[in-house]
Amino acid sequence: MIQVKNVTKRYGNFYAVRNINFEVKDGEIVGFLGRNGAGKSTTMNMITGFIEPTEGEIIINGYDIDQKPKKVKSQIGYMPEGTPLYSDLTVKEFINYMAELKLVPRKNRKEAVKNAIEETGLEKVQNNLTKSLSRGYKQRVSMAGAIVGNPKILILDEPTVGLDPKQVIEIRELIKSFRKNHTVLISSHILSEISQICEKVIIIDKGEIVAVDTPENLETKTADNTTLNIIVDDINNKFTSIKDEIPEITDIKLVKENDDNSKEYTIETNTSDDIRKLIFSNCAKNNITILEMKKSESSLESAFIKLVENRKEYSQKEINKMQYEKEIEELREEEKFNKEEKEKKKIAKKEAKARKKVAKEAKAEAKKNKKAEKNNDQKEGGNK
Ligand code: ADP
């Protein structure tokens, strides 16, 4: 399980990621989706321990990466973007080298390399130099390097970038097959990829998490229920006039005219109620033939655009202001702490002085009592 808690990464005044929170549960395949520069690689590099967060905690299978970095790293297989391989090594040598780097014990290494080769379908090319392989196979080798030693968690950064469609399908199937034994976090800016492989999606934008949900829920939650798409055969050009007869319609826009003279329109309504029956009867009355009518399609793509585009943009001025306010707050905290410490020291000093005084008085009292006792003894001796 991956737990990312209140994590921020700052470069100077710039927030690469800001206070992000999410979890990837055991056995889940989760997509990490965002435009270029959104903060995906930064987050992945923090999860894999390559860079440290400025603030916050990252817990991998119960271990804090800050406190148990070796333990955590041994449980993670990381496939960075762009298949960085050592081209003068054979496939087998490269995977063996990765196993060494990941501290797979020597006695298990041969078996681990063999398993990784089998799992990624590299048996036939295992003795070839990595530089002689196609892009798709190179990607498999990189994947084998990530899974060798059977880490519980796999972090895959843009795993299908640069592959041809056939290779994309093959790599996708391979990733799906990891579901049985691994927890997988895949970053991508390709929506279709995420919706085809992942059961959960985390959307990040400008360093902030904007949604965590299943692709289906994201689609339905952001679905546009107020737009209809329609294709009509309308020789008398009367279609747009149905707007005057159906008050729920707020706008009708021509999208395009087809070669067969049919016309495609979008109809905007002020309600999410289904008004298709009303449109149907009005068209029949006006001799307009409906060839096709459907609600605007919801897709992960439209959900993504809505989630990302509806966000408030922070200007650099606002970011500076937030940063400034945070620094002031930290200074105030420090000042408060110093004041409290000073106060504590003052009290401790007073207490010590008081204790000294009491001890001195007690000593003087004891001396006095002793003297009085001595005098008494002498008096009693004299009286005898
Ligand atoms: P993504 O992987 O989603 O494309 P990144 O995580 O690579 O995005 O980058 C997020 C933002 O942080 C970008 O604006 C990038 O320019 C910035 N960034 C990343 N690394 C550094 C760095 N070392 N110094 C300064 N800015 C950085």
CSV table of C-alpha atoms and ligand atoms in Angstrom, one decimal:
chain,number,residue,atom,x,y,z
A,1,MET,CA,0.0,0.0,0.0
A,2,ILE,CA,1.2,3.5,-0.9
A,3,GLN,CA,0.2,6.4,1.4
A,4,VAL,CA,1.0,9.9,0.5
A,5,LYS,CA,0.1,12.3,3.3
A,6,ASN,CA,0.2,16.1,3.0
A,7,VAL,CA,3.2,16.0,0.7
A,8,THR,CA,4.6,19.2,-0.7
A,9,LYS,CA,7.7,19.6,-2.9
A,10,ARG,CA,9.0,23.1,-3.4
A,11,TYR,CA,11.8,24.5,-5.5
A,12,GLY,CA,12.4,27.9,-4.1
A,13,ASN,CA,9.1,29.6,-4.2
A,14,PHE,CA,7.7,27.3,-6.8
A,15,TYR,CA,5.4,24.4,-5.8
A,16,ALA,CA,6.0,21.4,-8.0
A,17,VAL,CA,3.4,19.6,-5.8
A,18,ARG,CA,1.4,21.2,-3.1
A,19,ASN,CA,-0.1,19.3,-0.1
A,20,ILE,CA,-1.1,16.2,-1.9
A,21,ASN,CA,-2.9,13.2,-0.3
A,22,PHE,CA,-3.8,9.8,-1.8
A,23,GLU,CA,-3.6,6.1,-1.2
A,24,VAL,CA,-3.0,3.1,-3.5
A,25,LYS,CA,-4.3,0.0,-1.9
A,26,ASP,CA,-2.8,-3.5,-2.2
A,27,GLY,CA,-3.5,-5.1,-5.6
A,28,GLU,CA,-4.9,-1.9,-7.2
A,29,ILE,CA,-3.9,-0.6,-10.5
A,30,VAL,CA,-4.1,3.2,-10.3
A,31,GLY,CA,-3.6,5.8,-13.0
A,32,PHE,CA,-1.9,9.0,-12.2
A,33,LEU,CA,-3.1,11.4,-14.7
A,34,GLY,CA,-2.1,15.0,-15.5
A,35,ARG,CA,-0.9,17.3,-18.2
A,36,ASN,CA,2.8,17.8,-18.8
A,37,GLY,CA,4.3,19.6,-15.9
A,38,ALA,CA,1.5,18.7,-13.5
A,39,GLY,CA,3.7,17.1,-10.9
A,40,LYS,CA,3.5,13.4,-11.8
A,41,SER,CA,7.3,12.6,-12.1
A,42,THR,CA,8.0,14.7,-9.0
A,43,THR,CA,5.5,12.6,-7.0
A,44,MET,CA,6.8,9.4,-8.4
A,45,ASN,CA,10.4,10.4,-7.6
A,46,MET,CA,9.4,11.1,-4.0
A,47,ILE,CA,7.5,7.7,-3.7
A,48,THR,CA,10.6,5.9,-5.0
A,49,GLY,CA,12.9,7.8,-2.7
A,50,PHE,CA,14.9,9.6,-5.4
A,51,ILE,CA,14.0,13.0,-4.1
A,52,GLU,CA,12.8,14.1,-0.6
A,53,PRO,CA,9.5,15.9,0.0
A,54,THR,CA,9.8,19.4,1.4
A,55,GLU,CA,6.9,18.6,3.7
A,56,GLY,CA,4.7,15.5,4.5
A,57,GLU,CA,5.1,11.8,4.8
A,58,ILE,CA,5.2,8.9,2.4
A,59,ILE,CA,4.4,5.4,3.8
A,60,ILE,CA,5.1,2.3,1.8
A,61,ASN,CA,3.6,-0.9,3.1
A,62,GLY,CA,3.7,0.6,6.6
A,63,TYR,CA,7.3,2.0,6.5
A,64,ASP,CA,8.0,5.6,6.4
A,65,ILE,CA,10.4,6.2,3.5
A,66,ASP,CA,12.2,8.9,5.5
A,67,GLN,CA,13.0,6.4,8.3
A,68,LYS,CA,13.4,3.1,6.4
A,69,PRO,CA,14.6,4.1,2.9
A,70,LYS,CA,16.4,0.8,2.2
A,71,LYS,CA,13.5,-1.3,3.3
A,72,VAL,CA,11.1,0.8,1.2
A,73,LYS,CA,13.2,0.8,-1.9
A,74,SER,CA,13.5,-3.0,-1.8
A,75,GLN,CA,9.7,-3.2,-2.1
A,76,ILE,CA,9.4,-0.9,-5.1
A,77,GLY,CA,10.0,-1.6,-8.7
A,78,TYR,CA,10.4,1.6,-10.7
A,79,MET,CA,10.2,2.0,-14.5
A,80,PRO,CA,11.3,5.5,-15.3
A,81,GLU,CA,10.1,7.3,-18.5
A,82,GLY,CA,12.1,6.7,-21.7
A,83,THR,CA,13.6,3.2,-21.1
A,84,PRO,CA,17.1,4.1,-19.9
A,85,LEU,CA,19.0,0.9,-20.6
A,86,TYR,CA,22.7,0.1,-20.7
A,87,SER,CA,23.0,-0.6,-24.4
A,88,ASP,CA,26.1,-2.8,-24.2
A,89,LEU,CA,24.5,-5.3,-21.9
A,90,THR,CA,22.4,-8.2,-23.1
A,91,VAL,CA,18.8,-8.4,-21.8
A,92,LYS,CA,19.7,-11.0,-19.2
A,93,GLU,CA,22.8,-9.1,-18.1
A,94,PHE,CA,20.8,-5.9,-17.7
A,95,ILE,CA,18.1,-7.6,-15.6
A,96,ASN,CA,20.8,-9.3,-13.5
A,97,TYR,CA,22.4,-5.9,-13.0
A,98,MET,CA,19.0,-4.4,-11.9
A,99,ALA,CA,18.6,-7.4,-9.5
A,100,GLU,CA,22.1,-6.6,-8.0
A,101,LEU,CA,21.2,-2.9,-7.6
A,102,LYS,CA,18.0,-3.9,-5.9
A,103,LEU,CA,19.9,-6.0,-3.5
A,104,VAL,CA,18.2,-9.3,-4.5
A,105,PRO,CA,20.2,-11.9,-2.5
A,106,ARG,CA,22.9,-13.6,-4.6
A,107,LYS,CA,21.4,-17.1,-4.1
A,108,ASN,CA,18.0,-16.0,-5.4
A,109,ARG,CA,19.2,-13.8,-8.2
A,110,LYS,CA,19.4,-16.3,-11.0
A,111,GLU,CA,15.8,-17.5,-10.3
A,112,ALA,CA,14.6,-13.9,-9.9
A,113,VAL,CA,16.1,-12.9,-13.3
A,114,LYS,CA,14.6,-16.0,-15.0
A,115,ASN,CA,11.1,-15.2,-13.5
A,116,ALA,CA,11.3,-11.6,-14.7
A,117,ILE,CA,12.3,-12.7,-18.2
A,118,GLU,CA,9.4,-15.1,-18.3
A,119,GLU,CA,6.8,-12.6,-16.9
A,120,THR,CA,7.7,-10.1,-19.5
A,121,GLY,CA,8.0,-12.5,-22.4
A,122,LEU,CA,11.6,-11.9,-23.1
A,123,GLU,CA,12.8,-15.6,-23.3
A,124,LYS,CA,13.6,-15.4,-27.0
A,125,VAL,CA,15.7,-12.2,-26.9
A,126,GLN,CA,17.4,-12.7,-23.4
A,127,ASN,CA,20.9,-13.1,-24.9
A,128,ASN,CA,20.5,-10.2,-27.4
A,129,LEU,CA,22.1,-6.8,-26.7
A,130,THR,CA,19.5,-4.3,-25.5
A,131,LYS,CA,20.5,-1.8,-28.1
A,132,SER,CA,19.5,-4.2,-30.9
A,133,LEU,CA,15.9,-4.4,-29.7
A,134,SER,CA,12.8,-2.7,-31.0
A,135,ARG,CA,11.3,0.1,-28.8
A,136,GLY,CA,8.5,-2.2,-27.6
A,137,TYR,CA,11.0,-4.9,-26.5
A,138,LYS,CA,13.2,-2.2,-24.9
A,139,GLN,CA,10.1,-1.2,-22.9
A,140,ARG,CA,9.7,-4.8,-21.8
A,141,VAL,CA,13.3,-5.0,-20.7
A,142,SER,CA,12.8,-1.9,-18.6
A,143,MET,CA,9.7,-3.4,-17.2
A,144,ALA,CA,11.6,-6.6,-16.4
A,145,GLY,CA,14.2,-4.5,-14.6
A,146,ALA,CA,11.3,-3.0,-12.5
A,147,ILE,CA,9.7,-6.4,-11.6
A,148,VAL,CA,12.9,-8.4,-10.9
A,149,GLY,CA,12.9,-9.6,-7.3
A,150,ASN,CA,9.1,-9.4,-7.2
A,151,PRO,CA,8.6,-6.0,-5.5
A,152,LYS,CA,5.1,-5.6,-4.2
A,153,ILE,CA,4.8,-2.1,-5.7
A,154,LEU,CA,5.4,-1.1,-9.2
A,155,ILE,CA,5.7,2.5,-10.3
A,156,LEU,CA,5.5,2.9,-14.1
A,157,ASP,CA,6.2,6.4,-15.6
A,158,GLU,CA,4.5,6.8,-19.0
A,159,PRO,CA,4.9,3.1,-19.9
A,160,THR,CA,3.6,3.3,-23.4
A,161,VAL,CA,5.1,6.6,-24.7
A,162,GLY,CA,6.7,6.2,-28.1
A,163,LEU,CA,5.3,2.7,-28.8
A,164,ASP,CA,3.4,1.7,-31.9
A,165,PRO,CA,-0.3,0.7,-31.5
A,166,LYS,CA,0.5,-3.0,-31.4
A,167,GLN,CA,3.2,-2.6,-28.9
A,168,VAL,CA,0.9,-0.4,-26.8
A,169,ILE,CA,-1.7,-3.2,-26.7
A,170,GLU,CA,1.0,-5.7,-25.7
A,171,ILE,CA,2.4,-3.6,-22.9
A,172,ARG,CA,-1.1,-2.9,-21.6
A,173,GLU,CA,-1.9,-6.6,-21.4
A,174,LEU,CA,1.4,-7.1,-19.6
A,175,ILE,CA,0.6,-4.4,-17.1
A,176,LYS,CA,-2.9,-5.9,-16.5
A,177,SER,CA,-1.2,-9.3,-15.8
A,178,PHE,CA,0.7,-7.7,-12.9
A,179,ARG,CA,-2.6,-7.1,-11.1
A,180,LYS,CA,-2.4,-10.5,-9.4
A,181,ASN,CA,0.9,-10.0,-7.6
A,182,HIS,CA,1.5,-6.2,-7.5
A,183,THR,CA,0.2,-2.8,-6.5
A,184,VAL,CA,0.7,-0.6,-9.6
A,185,LEU,CA,0.8,3.2,-10.0
A,186,ILE,CA,1.0,4.3,-13.6
A,187,SER,CA,1.6,7.8,-14.7
A,188,SER,CA,0.2,8.9,-18.0
A,189,HIS,CA,-1.1,11.9,-19.9
A,190,ILE,CA,-3.0,9.5,-22.2
A,191,LEU,CA,-6.6,9.2,-21.1
A,192,SER,CA,-7.5,6.1,-23.1
A,193,GLU,CA,-4.6,4.3,-21.6
A,194,ILE,CA,-5.7,5.0,-18.0
A,195,SER,CA,-9.4,4.1,-18.6
A,196,GLN,CA,-8.4,0.8,-20.2
A,197,ILE,CA,-5.9,-0.4,-17.6
A,198,CYS,CA,-6.8,1.3,-14.3
A,199,GLU,CA,-9.6,0.8,-11.8
A,200,LYS,CA,-8.9,4.1,-10.1
A,201,VAL,CA,-7.7,7.4,-11.3
A,202,ILE,CA,-5.9,10.2,-9.5
A,203,ILE,CA,-5.9,13.4,-11.4
A,204,ILE,CA,-3.2,16.0,-10.7
A,205,ASP,CA,-3.1,19.5,-12.0
A,206,LYS,CA,-0.6,22.3,-11.3
A,207,GLY,CA,0.8,20.3,-8.4
A,208,GLU,CA,-2.6,19.6,-6.8
A,209,ILE,CA,-4.8,16.6,-6.7
A,210,VAL,CA,-8.2,17.5,-8.3
A,211,ALA,CA,-9.9,14.1,-8.2
A,212,VAL,CA,-9.6,10.5,-7.0
A,213,ASP,CA,-12.2,8.1,-8.3
A,214,THR,CA,-13.0,5.3,-10.7
A,215,PRO,CA,-13.0,6.3,-14.4
A,216,GLU,CA,-16.7,5.4,-14.6
A,217,ASN,CA,-17.6,7.6,-11.6
A,218,LEU,CA,-15.6,10.5,-13.0
A,219,GLU,CA,-17.4,10.2,-16.3
A,220,THR,CA,-20.9,10.2,-14.7
A,221,LYS,CA,-20.1,12.8,-12.1
A,222,THR,CA,-19.0,15.3,-14.7
A,223,ALA,CA,-21.4,14.1,-17.4
A,224,ASP,CA,-23.1,16.9,-19.4
A,225,ASN,CA,-26.8,16.2,-19.0
A,226,THR,CA,-27.9,19.4,-20.6
A,227,THR,CA,-26.6,18.9,-24.1
A,228,LEU,CA,-28.1,16.7,-26.9
A,229,ASN,CA,-26.5,15.8,-30.3
A,230,ILE,CA,-28.9,15.4,-33.1
A,231,ILE,CA,-28.8,14.7,-36.9
A,232,VAL,CA,-31.8,15.7,-38.9
A,233,ASP,CA,-33.1,15.6,-42.4
A,234,ASP,CA,-34.7,19.0,-42.7
A,235,ILE,CA,-35.3,20.2,-46.3
A,236,ASN,CA,-37.4,23.1,-45.2
A,237,ASN,CA,-34.7,24.4,-42.8
A,238,LYS,CA,-37.2,24.6,-39.9
A,239,PHE,CA,-35.2,22.7,-37.2
A,240,THR,CA,-33.9,25.8,-35.3
A,241,SER,CA,-37.5,27.1,-34.9
A,242,ILE,CA,-38.4,24.2,-32.5
A,243,LYS,CA,-36.5,26.3,-29.9
A,244,ASP,CA,-39.6,28.6,-29.9
A,245,GLU,CA,-41.9,25.7,-29.1
A,246,ILE,CA,-39.9,24.0,-26.4
A,247,PRO,CA,-39.1,26.4,-23.6
A,248,GLU,CA,-36.5,24.0,-22.1
A,249,ILE,CA,-34.2,24.6,-25.1
A,250,THR,CA,-31.8,27.5,-24.6
A,251,ASP,CA,-29.8,27.2,-27.8
A,252,ILE,CA,-29.4,25.3,-31.0
A,253,LYS,CA,-26.1,25.3,-32.8
A,254,LEU,CA,-25.3,23.9,-36.3
A,255,VAL,CA,-22.3,21.6,-36.0
A,256,LYS,CA,-22.0,20.6,-39.7
A,257,GLU,CA,-23.8,19.8,-42.9
A,258,ASN,CA,-23.2,16.3,-44.2
A,259,ASP,CA,-22.8,15.3,-47.9
A,260,ASP,CA,-26.3,13.7,-47.8
A,261,ASN,CA,-27.8,17.2,-46.8
A,262,SER,CA,-28.5,16.0,-43.3
A,263,LYS,CA,-27.5,18.5,-40.6
A,264,GLU,CA,-25.9,17.9,-37.2
A,265,TYR,CA,-26.9,20.2,-34.3
A,266,THR,CA,-26.2,20.5,-30.6
A,267,ILE,CA,-29.1,21.4,-28.5
A,268,GLU,CA,-28.5,23.1,-25.1
A,269,THR,CA,-31.2,22.8,-22.5
A,270,ASN,CA,-31.8,24.4,-19.1
A,271,THR,CA,-32.7,21.0,-17.5
A,272,SER,CA,-31.2,17.6,-17.0
A,273,ASP,CA,-34.7,16.1,-17.6
A,274,ASP,CA,-34.9,14.0,-20.8
A,275,ILE,CA,-36.7,16.1,-23.4
A,276,ARG,CA,-36.1,13.8,-26.3
A,277,LYS,CA,-39.8,12.9,-26.6
A,278,LEU,CA,-40.7,16.6,-26.8
A,279,ILE,CA,-38.2,17.1,-29.6
A,280,PHE,CA,-39.4,14.0,-31.4
A,281,SER,CA,-43.0,15.1,-31.5
A,282,ASN,CA,-42.1,18.7,-32.6
A,283,CYS,CA,-40.0,17.4,-35.4
A,284,ALA,CA,-42.7,15.1,-36.6
A,285,LYS,CA,-45.2,18.0,-36.6
A,286,ASN,CA,-42.7,20.0,-38.7
A,287,ASN,CA,-41.9,17.2,-41.1
A,288,ILE,CA,-38.4,17.0,-39.9
A,289,THR,CA,-36.9,13.5,-39.9
A,290,ILE,CA,-34.6,12.6,-37.0
A,291,LEU,CA,-31.8,10.4,-38.2
A,292,GLU,CA,-30.0,10.2,-34.9
A,293,MET,CA,-30.4,11.8,-31.4
A,294,LYS,CA,-28.3,11.1,-28.3
A,295,LYS,CA,-27.2,12.7,-25.1
A,296,SER,CA,-23.8,14.3,-25.2
A,297,GLU,CA,-21.3,11.5,-24.6
A,298,SER,CA,-19.4,11.4,-21.3
A,299,SER,CA,-15.9,10.2,-21.4
A,300,LEU,CA,-12.9,10.3,-19.2
A,301,GLU,CA,-11.5,12.9,-21.6
A,302,SER,CA,-14.4,15.3,-21.1
A,303,ALA,CA,-14.3,14.6,-17.3
A,304,PHE,CA,-10.6,15.4,-17.2
A,305,ILE,CA,-11.1,18.6,-19.2
A,306,LYS,CA,-13.9,19.8,-16.9
A,307,LEU,CA,-12.0,19.0,-13.7
A,308,VAL,CA,-8.8,20.6,-14.9
A,309,GLU,CA,-10.3,23.6,-16.7
A,310,ASN,CA,-12.7,24.6,-14.0
A,311,ARG,CA,-9.9,25.0,-11.5
A,312,LYS,CA,-9.0,28.3,-10.1
A,313,GLU,CA,-5.6,29.4,-11.5
A,314,TYR,CA,-3.2,30.8,-8.9
A,315,SER,CA,-1.2,33.7,-10.2
A,316,GLN,CA,2.5,33.9,-9.3
A,317,LYS,CA,1.5,36.9,-7.1
A,318,GLU,CA,-1.0,34.8,-5.2
A,319,ILE,CA,1.5,32.0,-4.8
A,320,ASN,CA,4.1,34.4,-3.5
A,321,LYS,CA,1.4,35.8,-1.1
A,322,MET,CA,0.6,32.3,0.2
A,323,GLN,CA,4.3,31.5,0.6
A,324,TYR,CA,4.8,34.9,2.4
A,325,GLU,CA,1.8,34.2,4.7
A,326,LYS,CA,3.2,30.7,5.4
A,327,GLU,CA,6.6,32.1,6.3
A,328,ILE,CA,5.0,34.7,8.6
A,329,GLU,CA,3.0,32.0,10.3
A,330,GLU,CA,6.1,29.9,10.8
A,331,LEU,CA,8.0,32.9,12.2
A,332,ARG,CA,5.1,33.6,14.6
A,333,GLU,CA,5.1,29.9,15.7
A,334,GLU,CA,8.9,30.2,16.2
A,335,GLU,CA,8.5,33.5,18.1
A,336,LYS,CA,5.7,31.9,20.3
A,337,PHE,CA,7.9,28.9,20.9
A,338,ASN,CA,10.9,31.1,21.9
A,339,LYS,CA,8.8,33.2,24.1
A,340,GLU,CA,7.4,30.1,25.9
A,341,GLU,CA,10.9,28.7,26.3
A,342,LYS,CA,12.1,32.0,27.7
A,343,GLU,CA,9.1,32.1,30.1
A,344,LYS,CA,9.9,28.5,31.1
A,345,LYS,CA,13.5,29.4,31.8
A,346,LYS,CA,12.5,32.5,33.8
A,347,ILE,CA,10.1,30.4,35.9
A,348,ALA,CA,12.7,27.7,36.4
A,349,LYS,CA,15.2,30.3,37.5
A,350,LYS,CA,12.7,31.8,40.0
A,351,GLU,CA,11.9,28.3,41.3
A,352,ALA,CA,15.6,27.6,41.7
A,353,LYS,CA,16.1,30.9,43.6
A,354,ALA,CA,13.1,30.1,45.8
A,355,ARG,CA,14.4,26.6,46.5
A,356,LYS,CA,17.8,28.0,47.4
A,357,LYS,CA,16.2,30.6,49.7
A,358,VAL,CA,14.1,27.9,51.4
A,359,ALA,CA,17.2,25.6,51.7
A,360,LYS,CA,19.2,28.6,53.2
A,361,GLU,CA,16.4,29.4,55.7
A,362,ALA,CA,16.0,25.7,56.6
A,363,LYS,CA,19.8,25.6,57.2
A,364,ALA,CA,19.7,28.7,59.3
A,365,GLU,CA,16.7,27.4,61.2
A,366,ALA,CA,18.5,24.1,61.8
A,367,LYS,CA,21.6,26.0,63.0
A,368,LYS,CA,19.5,28.1,65.3
A,369,ASN,CA,17.7,25.0,66.7
A,370,LYS,CA,21.0,23.3,67.3
A,371,LYS,CA,22.4,26.3,69.1
A,372,ALA,CA,19.3,26.6,71.3
A,373,GLU,CA,19.5,22.9,72.1
A,374,LYS,CA,23.2,23.3,73.1
A,375,ASN,CA,22.3,26.3,75.3
A,376,ASN,CA,19.6,24.3,76.9
A,377,ASP,CA,21.9,21.4,77.5
A,378,GLN,CA,24.4,23.7,79.1
A,379,LYS,CA,21.7,25.3,81.3
A,380,GLU,CA,20.4,21.9,82.4
A,381,GLY,CA,24.0,20.8,83.2
A,382,GLY,CA,24.5,24.0,85.3
A,383,ASN,CA,21.3,23.5,87.2
A,384,LYS,CA,22.2,19.9,88.2
B,1,ADP,P1,5.1,15.9,-15.0
B,1,ADP,O1,5.8,14.7,-14.6
B,1,ADP,O2,3.7,15.9,-14.6
B,1,ADP,O3,5.3,16.3,-16.4
B,1,ADP,P2,7.0,17.2,-13.2
B,1,ADP,O4,6.8,16.5,-11.9
B,1,ADP,O5,8.2,16.7,-14.0
B,1,ADP,O6,5.7,17.1,-14.1
B,1,ADP,O7,7.2,18.7,-13.0
B,1,ADP,C1,6.3,19.5,-12.2
B,1,ADP,C2,6.8,20.9,-12.2
B,1,ADP,O8,7.9,21.1,-11.4
B,1,ADP,C3,7.1,21.5,-13.6
B,1,ADP,O9,6.7,22.8,-13.7
B,1,ADP,C4,8.6,21.4,-13.6
B,1,ADP,O10,9.2,22.4,-14.4
B,1,ADP,C5,9.0,21.7,-12.1
B,1,ADP,N1,10.2,21.0,-11.7
B,1,ADP,C6,10.5,19.7,-11.7
B,1,ADP,N2,11.7,19.4,-11.3
B,1,ADP,C7,12.3,20.7,-10.9
B,1,ADP,C8,13.6,21.1,-10.4
B,1,ADP,N3,14.5,20.2,-10.1
B,1,ADP,N4,13.7,22.4,-10.2
B,1,ADP,C9,12.8,23.3,-10.5
B,1,ADP,N5,11.5,23.0,-11.0
B,1,ADP,C10,11.3,21.7,-11.2
